[in-house]
């Protein structure tokens, strides 16, 4: 646990949130020698976060991260589409790792290095005021209320970010573009086989209200969940728990979970809006879920949050060096993250709308039965292939299926 009185009297940057975005920003700021403070309400980074925990291999590669304690290698993707049996796509290499969010958070905190002393946990930002003189935050600590000032605020405080709640940057993402997920944490029973190294995606109205159900295993723990857009979840008469039990009752999932028991239940919001702008204003940048940095197709947000946080850290470092904290200076942030991941978010939103309007069956059953196109879809879901590339690769097969060739 880190609850530290920093030696930095007035840091250049305040980071709110110790998720992948916040800790990625802190890592970049630390590397660039920028004075910062990071505040997080959690006692351990990620301990309270509802998350499947899949870390794509491309995140590990792009950020120079090797498997760490608690990483469970995944080598296969299993998918079920309406009217079809589950299909499994195997890979010759780890496509990613399932890991508990507190283990990921602890690792990313250590990655900040010696400057992790400027990270204050169990410290919640309760108020934000931004004016021409700087950013002023009120913090609630175990020892009482305090204040902190800085030149720039990087808000990584989740899908309902504190800066937006206090009237800065933009309005809240609407329920028609915000996802809601419900998941169970299961523990493997004694004298049962280890979980297989496969992640599951089950599509169709039998398993979710317009989204999909998932199963992510990690050692002796499995995470199963389902969900959809908030607006659809609210309008649907079937409780999410009913969808989850249908999912668990499927013969393939039931075999994987045989002997397991539920140890906890949780739920969370996730932005599924695609590109959300603006992501900055005078002295403020949003990153991670706060900025909508989450795949509209798969709901995977760890990779996108890491990219968004790193971009915010880079631009904040430049702004501090130039002593320019205006919108004209911080616009570089939005341009940077859009150049690095904007295509996935844009085309992911397009594909999501297409699937919601017609269901996964609208892609054509003959296309989805093809091993070639099943692999393309699997590669897209795990981040081994961009969404745009997957759409282009599937287009010929889709057209052939539609005209009956």
XYZ file of C-alpha atoms in Angstrom:
405
model
C 0.000 0.000 0.000
C 1.314 3.424 -0.937
C -0.124 6.486 0.794
C 2.665 9.022 0.634
C 3.128 12.680 1.451
C 5.041 13.793 -1.627
C 8.126 15.971 -1.500
C 6.810 17.728 -4.626
C 5.167 20.862 -3.228
C 3.438 21.835 -6.468
C 3.695 19.224 -9.213
C 3.411 20.049 -12.887
C 0.847 17.314 -13.521
C -1.887 15.628 -11.502
C -3.031 12.193 -12.698
C -6.361 10.874 -11.412
C -6.755 7.106 -11.382
C -4.326 4.184 -11.094
C -5.695 2.021 -13.881
C -3.715 1.178 -17.038
C -4.205 4.709 -18.420
C -3.152 6.526 -15.264
C -0.134 4.322 -14.572
C 0.911 4.449 -18.239
C 0.800 8.257 -18.089
C 2.761 8.209 -14.829
C 5.403 5.953 -16.397
C 5.926 8.365 -19.312
C 6.001 11.405 -17.012
C 8.534 9.652 -14.790
C 10.708 8.720 -17.781
C 10.623 12.343 -18.963
C 11.524 13.785 -15.564
C 8.207 15.616 -15.106
C 7.013 16.277 -11.555
C 3.622 14.645 -11.022
C 1.235 13.338 -8.405
C -1.138 10.433 -9.004
C -4.220 9.953 -6.832
C -6.347 6.816 -6.691
C -9.164 5.915 -4.333
C -8.175 2.210 -4.374
C -5.970 0.634 -1.745
C -4.267 -1.467 -4.442
C -4.387 -0.427 -8.120
C -7.147 -2.366 -9.865
C -8.348 -4.195 -6.739
C -11.923 -2.909 -7.162
C -12.050 -2.929 -10.968
C -14.599 -5.167 -12.659
C -12.694 -6.515 -15.655
C -12.291 -9.735 -17.615
C -8.539 -9.204 -17.394
C -7.444 -10.139 -20.904
C -4.137 -8.466 -21.797
C -3.499 -8.728 -25.570
C -0.076 -9.862 -26.726
C 0.291 -6.648 -28.736
C 0.120 -4.613 -25.524
C 2.936 -6.633 -24.023
C 4.976 -6.231 -27.210
C 4.370 -2.519 -27.823
C 5.115 -1.551 -24.227
C 8.068 -3.899 -23.761
C 6.351 -5.916 -21.025
C 7.164 -9.570 -20.353
C 4.799 -11.990 -18.599
C 4.739 -11.300 -14.872
C 3.356 -13.020 -11.789
C -0.237 -14.115 -12.276
C -0.230 -14.071 -16.105
C -2.117 -17.040 -17.594
C -1.202 -17.617 -21.229
C -4.066 -17.891 -23.729
C -3.527 -19.807 -26.977
C -7.046 -20.174 -28.412
C -10.297 -18.322 -29.099
C -13.650 -20.097 -29.071
C -16.649 -18.367 -30.650
C -20.323 -19.217 -30.967
C -22.597 -17.474 -33.427
C -26.405 -17.886 -33.630
C -27.474 -21.166 -35.196
C -23.940 -22.581 -35.130
C -21.947 -24.832 -32.852
C -18.977 -23.258 -31.043
C -15.824 -23.069 -33.157
C -12.290 -22.965 -31.793
C -9.387 -21.144 -33.416
C -5.968 -22.227 -32.141
C -2.722 -20.270 -32.380
C 0.887 -21.440 -32.210
C 1.812 -18.687 -29.766
C 0.300 -16.916 -26.753
C -2.259 -14.429 -28.084
C -2.447 -12.736 -24.721
C -2.666 -13.309 -21.006
C -5.518 -13.364 -18.520
C -4.541 -11.685 -15.276
C -6.283 -10.314 -12.204
C -6.501 -6.534 -12.396
C -4.828 -6.040 -9.030
C -1.826 -8.035 -10.286
C -1.688 -5.914 -13.441
C -2.046 -2.740 -11.370
C 0.712 -3.783 -8.970
C 3.029 -4.554 -11.889
C 2.298 -1.242 -13.648
C 2.873 0.647 -10.393
C 6.303 -0.950 -10.023
C 6.976 0.026 -13.648
C 6.699 3.693 -12.636
C 10.024 3.110 -10.864
C 11.431 5.222 -8.098
C 8.789 7.887 -8.749
C 6.060 5.594 -7.458
C 6.557 7.571 -4.226
C 4.460 10.246 -5.944
C 1.513 7.836 -6.170
C -1.044 8.237 -3.373
C -3.519 5.393 -2.970
C -6.629 5.508 -0.790
C -6.888 9.100 -1.956
C -10.016 10.172 -3.818
C -10.322 13.359 -5.870
C -13.673 14.809 -4.834
C -13.594 18.186 -6.583
C -11.879 19.812 -9.546
C -11.560 23.529 -10.322
C -9.702 24.723 -13.419
C -8.934 28.361 -14.114
C -6.222 30.513 -15.643
C -3.935 29.918 -12.659
C -3.981 26.125 -12.918
C -5.781 22.944 -11.864
C -6.964 22.744 -8.274
C -8.222 19.470 -6.817
C -9.697 18.537 -3.474
C -8.584 15.148 -2.185
C -10.044 12.904 0.509
C -7.346 10.912 2.313
C -7.397 8.542 5.300
C -6.132 11.508 7.318
C -8.755 13.975 6.116
C -9.331 16.496 3.339
C -6.537 18.307 1.519
C -5.913 20.234 -1.696
C -3.365 19.970 -4.496
C -2.517 22.298 -7.395
C -0.848 21.631 -10.746
C -0.565 23.017 -14.254
C -2.232 20.054 -16.019
C -4.778 17.400 -15.070
C -4.767 13.958 -16.739
C -8.128 12.429 -15.830
C -8.109 8.622 -15.952
C -10.848 8.151 -13.370
C -13.085 5.811 -15.343
C -16.279 5.848 -17.376
C -17.782 8.615 -15.202
C -14.712 10.873 -14.885
C -14.410 13.433 -12.124
C -13.559 16.347 -14.458
C -16.696 15.769 -16.545
C -18.809 15.529 -13.376
C -17.603 19.037 -12.546
C -18.412 20.499 -15.954
C -15.160 20.292 -17.921
C -14.202 19.005 -21.399
C -17.568 17.598 -22.597
C -20.774 15.888 -21.557
C -21.149 12.295 -20.391
C -21.237 9.494 -22.973
C -24.954 8.675 -23.537
C -26.486 5.352 -22.491
C -26.922 4.416 -26.151
C -23.108 4.331 -26.431
C -22.195 3.175 -22.909
C -21.894 -0.532 -22.149
C -22.874 -2.337 -18.975
C -21.343 -5.673 -18.025
C -22.282 -8.180 -15.337
C -19.798 -10.886 -14.421
C -19.146 -13.696 -11.956
C -15.812 -14.751 -10.525
C -15.617 -18.534 -10.198
C -13.076 -20.671 -8.387
C -12.040 -24.085 -9.640
C -13.081 -26.880 -7.332
C -10.756 -29.497 -5.823
C -9.885 -32.561 -7.880
C -10.951 -30.899 -11.138
C -8.946 -30.319 -14.290
C -7.216 -26.993 -14.842
C -9.046 -24.500 -17.009
C -8.250 -24.727 -20.686
C -6.135 -21.943 -22.226
C -9.001 -20.593 -24.322
C -11.166 -17.479 -24.133
C -14.815 -17.660 -25.167
C -17.099 -15.232 -27.012
C -20.748 -16.345 -27.366
C -22.919 -14.102 -29.536
C -26.691 -14.030 -29.894
C -29.827 -13.031 -28.004
C -29.715 -16.274 -26.029
C -26.644 -15.066 -24.134
C -26.884 -11.260 -24.028
C -29.140 -8.295 -24.838
C -27.356 -7.372 -28.074
C -23.781 -7.987 -26.924
C -22.005 -11.217 -26.113
C -21.101 -13.481 -23.205
C -17.482 -14.216 -22.313
C -15.346 -16.613 -20.330
C -11.748 -15.709 -19.429
C -9.820 -18.305 -17.345
C -6.770 -17.647 -15.226
C -5.136 -20.453 -13.237
C -7.729 -21.486 -10.629
C -10.090 -18.585 -11.369
C -12.514 -18.069 -14.249
C -14.339 -14.859 -15.119
C -17.637 -15.150 -16.965
C -19.816 -12.248 -17.973
C -22.390 -10.794 -20.309
C -23.679 -7.367 -21.158
C -24.687 -4.839 -23.760
C -25.392 -1.165 -24.249
C -27.005 0.415 -21.175
C -30.065 1.472 -23.166
C -30.632 -2.109 -24.359
C -29.968 -3.670 -20.966
C -32.548 -1.357 -19.394
C -35.174 -2.076 -22.059
C -34.635 -5.843 -21.990
C -37.020 -7.795 -19.765
C -34.518 -10.608 -19.177
C -32.128 -10.041 -16.236
C -28.427 -10.311 -17.041
C -28.125 -13.084 -14.440
C -30.531 -15.185 -16.520
C -28.333 -14.733 -19.585
C -25.298 -15.739 -17.531
C -26.934 -18.937 -16.303
C -27.890 -19.842 -19.887
C -24.266 -19.320 -20.833
C -23.051 -21.512 -17.971
C -25.558 -24.198 -18.949
C -24.130 -24.569 -22.460
C -22.456 -27.966 -22.687
C -19.055 -26.545 -23.741
C -18.987 -23.869 -21.032
C -20.414 -26.269 -18.458
C -17.585 -28.705 -19.137
C -14.983 -25.961 -18.754
C -16.533 -24.834 -15.462
C -17.319 -28.297 -14.060
C -16.812 -28.316 -10.283
C -16.378 -24.513 -10.095
C -18.335 -22.288 -7.730
C -19.153 -18.575 -7.757
C -17.130 -16.578 -5.212
C -18.232 -13.051 -6.163
C -20.417 -11.046 -8.519
C -19.710 -7.605 -9.952
C -20.772 -5.122 -12.607
C -19.325 -2.094 -14.368
C -19.807 0.489 -17.107
C -17.600 0.517 -20.206
C -17.572 3.082 -23.029
C -18.431 1.518 -26.402
C -18.816 4.743 -28.381
C -15.812 4.574 -30.704
C -14.090 7.929 -31.159
C -15.327 10.401 -28.535
C -14.331 14.044 -28.863
C -13.198 16.312 -27.453
C -10.809 14.476 -25.156
C -9.118 17.655 -23.903
C -9.670 21.287 -22.986
C -7.554 23.969 -21.339
C -5.232 22.195 -18.888
C -7.154 18.881 -19.014
C -6.768 15.589 -20.905
C -9.015 12.528 -20.583
C -7.502 9.052 -21.029
C -8.657 5.447 -20.756
C -12.352 4.818 -20.076
C -12.707 8.529 -19.295
C -11.899 9.269 -22.950
C -13.813 6.307 -24.404
C -10.612 4.363 -25.116
C -12.254 0.939 -25.340
C -13.024 -1.400 -28.238
C -16.678 -1.021 -29.319
C -16.586 -4.592 -30.651
C -14.898 -6.620 -27.909
C -15.049 -4.282 -24.901
C -11.280 -4.737 -24.431
C -9.900 -1.600 -22.855
C -6.527 -2.405 -21.281
C -4.489 -1.961 -24.479
C -6.354 1.166 -25.578
C -6.080 2.689 -22.099
C -2.340 2.073 -22.047
C -1.986 3.825 -25.410
C -4.190 6.741 -24.339
C -2.329 7.193 -21.057
C 1.056 7.110 -22.789
C -0.106 9.720 -25.322
C -1.361 11.965 -22.515
C 1.958 11.622 -20.697
C 3.898 12.502 -23.850
C 1.850 15.615 -24.592
C 1.861 16.729 -20.951
C 5.657 16.472 -20.954
C 5.852 18.691 -24.034
C 3.393 21.193 -22.567
C 5.390 21.442 -19.342
C 8.608 21.928 -21.296
C 6.972 24.714 -23.321
C 4.974 26.184 -20.396
C 1.894 26.110 -22.626
C -1.196 24.410 -21.189
C -3.839 25.819 -23.525
C -6.248 23.955 -25.795
C -4.027 24.867 -28.750
C -1.156 23.051 -27.067
C -3.127 20.025 -25.869
C -4.863 19.434 -29.212
C -1.718 17.429 -30.010
C -2.986 14.822 -27.581
C -6.140 14.060 -29.528
C -4.240 13.967 -32.796
C -1.689 11.583 -31.270
C -4.072 9.004 -29.820
C -6.258 9.103 -32.926
C -3.217 8.365 -35.084
C -2.318 5.370 -32.894
C -5.707 3.767 -32.303
C -8.393 5.913 -33.916
C -8.902 3.509 -36.811
C -9.802 0.619 -34.479
C -12.261 2.778 -32.530
C -13.850 4.257 -35.664
C -14.318 0.995 -37.546
C -15.154 -0.850 -34.339
C -18.109 1.501 -33.819
C -19.176 0.981 -37.449
C -19.083 -2.801 -37.046
C -20.879 -2.657 -33.704
C -23.762 -0.697 -35.243
C -23.901 -3.166 -38.110
C -24.110 -6.126 -35.737
C -26.688 -4.452 -33.485
C -28.921 -3.648 -36.448
C -28.805 -7.119 -38.002
C -27.155 -9.432 -35.473
C -24.038 -11.495 -36.121
C -26.124 -13.606 -38.521
C -26.281 -10.558 -40.808
C -22.661 -11.293 -41.723
C -23.844 -14.448 -43.465
C -23.817 -17.970 -42.021
C -21.675 -19.314 -44.865
C -19.014 -16.691 -44.121
C -19.026 -17.490 -40.391
C -18.748 -21.225 -41.138
C -15.549 -20.687 -43.109
C -12.388 -21.498 -41.153
C -10.607 -18.692 -43.001
C -13.065 -16.040 -41.858
C -13.393 -17.514 -38.380
C -9.651 -16.965 -37.940
C -9.921 -13.389 -39.227
C -12.680 -12.623 -36.692
C -10.677 -14.264 -33.896
C -7.583 -12.247 -34.809
C -9.650 -9.058 -34.657
C -11.123 -9.890 -31.244
C -7.684 -10.433 -29.673
C -6.014 -7.455 -31.373
C -3.772 -9.438 -33.720
C -5.557 -7.811 -36.670
C -7.007 -4.286 -36.913
C -10.767 -3.906 -37.237
C -10.397 -2.199 -40.621
C -8.150 -4.996 -41.886
C -10.667 -7.609 -40.730
C -13.543 -5.821 -42.481
C -11.568 -5.575 -45.722
C -10.475 -9.229 -45.504
C -14.056 -10.417 -44.908
C -15.653 -8.216 -47.572
C -15.236 -10.632 -50.537
C -16.667 -13.545 -48.563
C -19.522 -11.389 -47.301
C -20.472 -10.348 -50.823
C -20.300 -13.925 -52.068
C -22.528 -15.057 -49.192
C -25.073 -12.325 -49.895
C -25.418 -13.140 -53.596
C -25.316 -16.895 -53.029
C -22.033 -17.799 -54.725
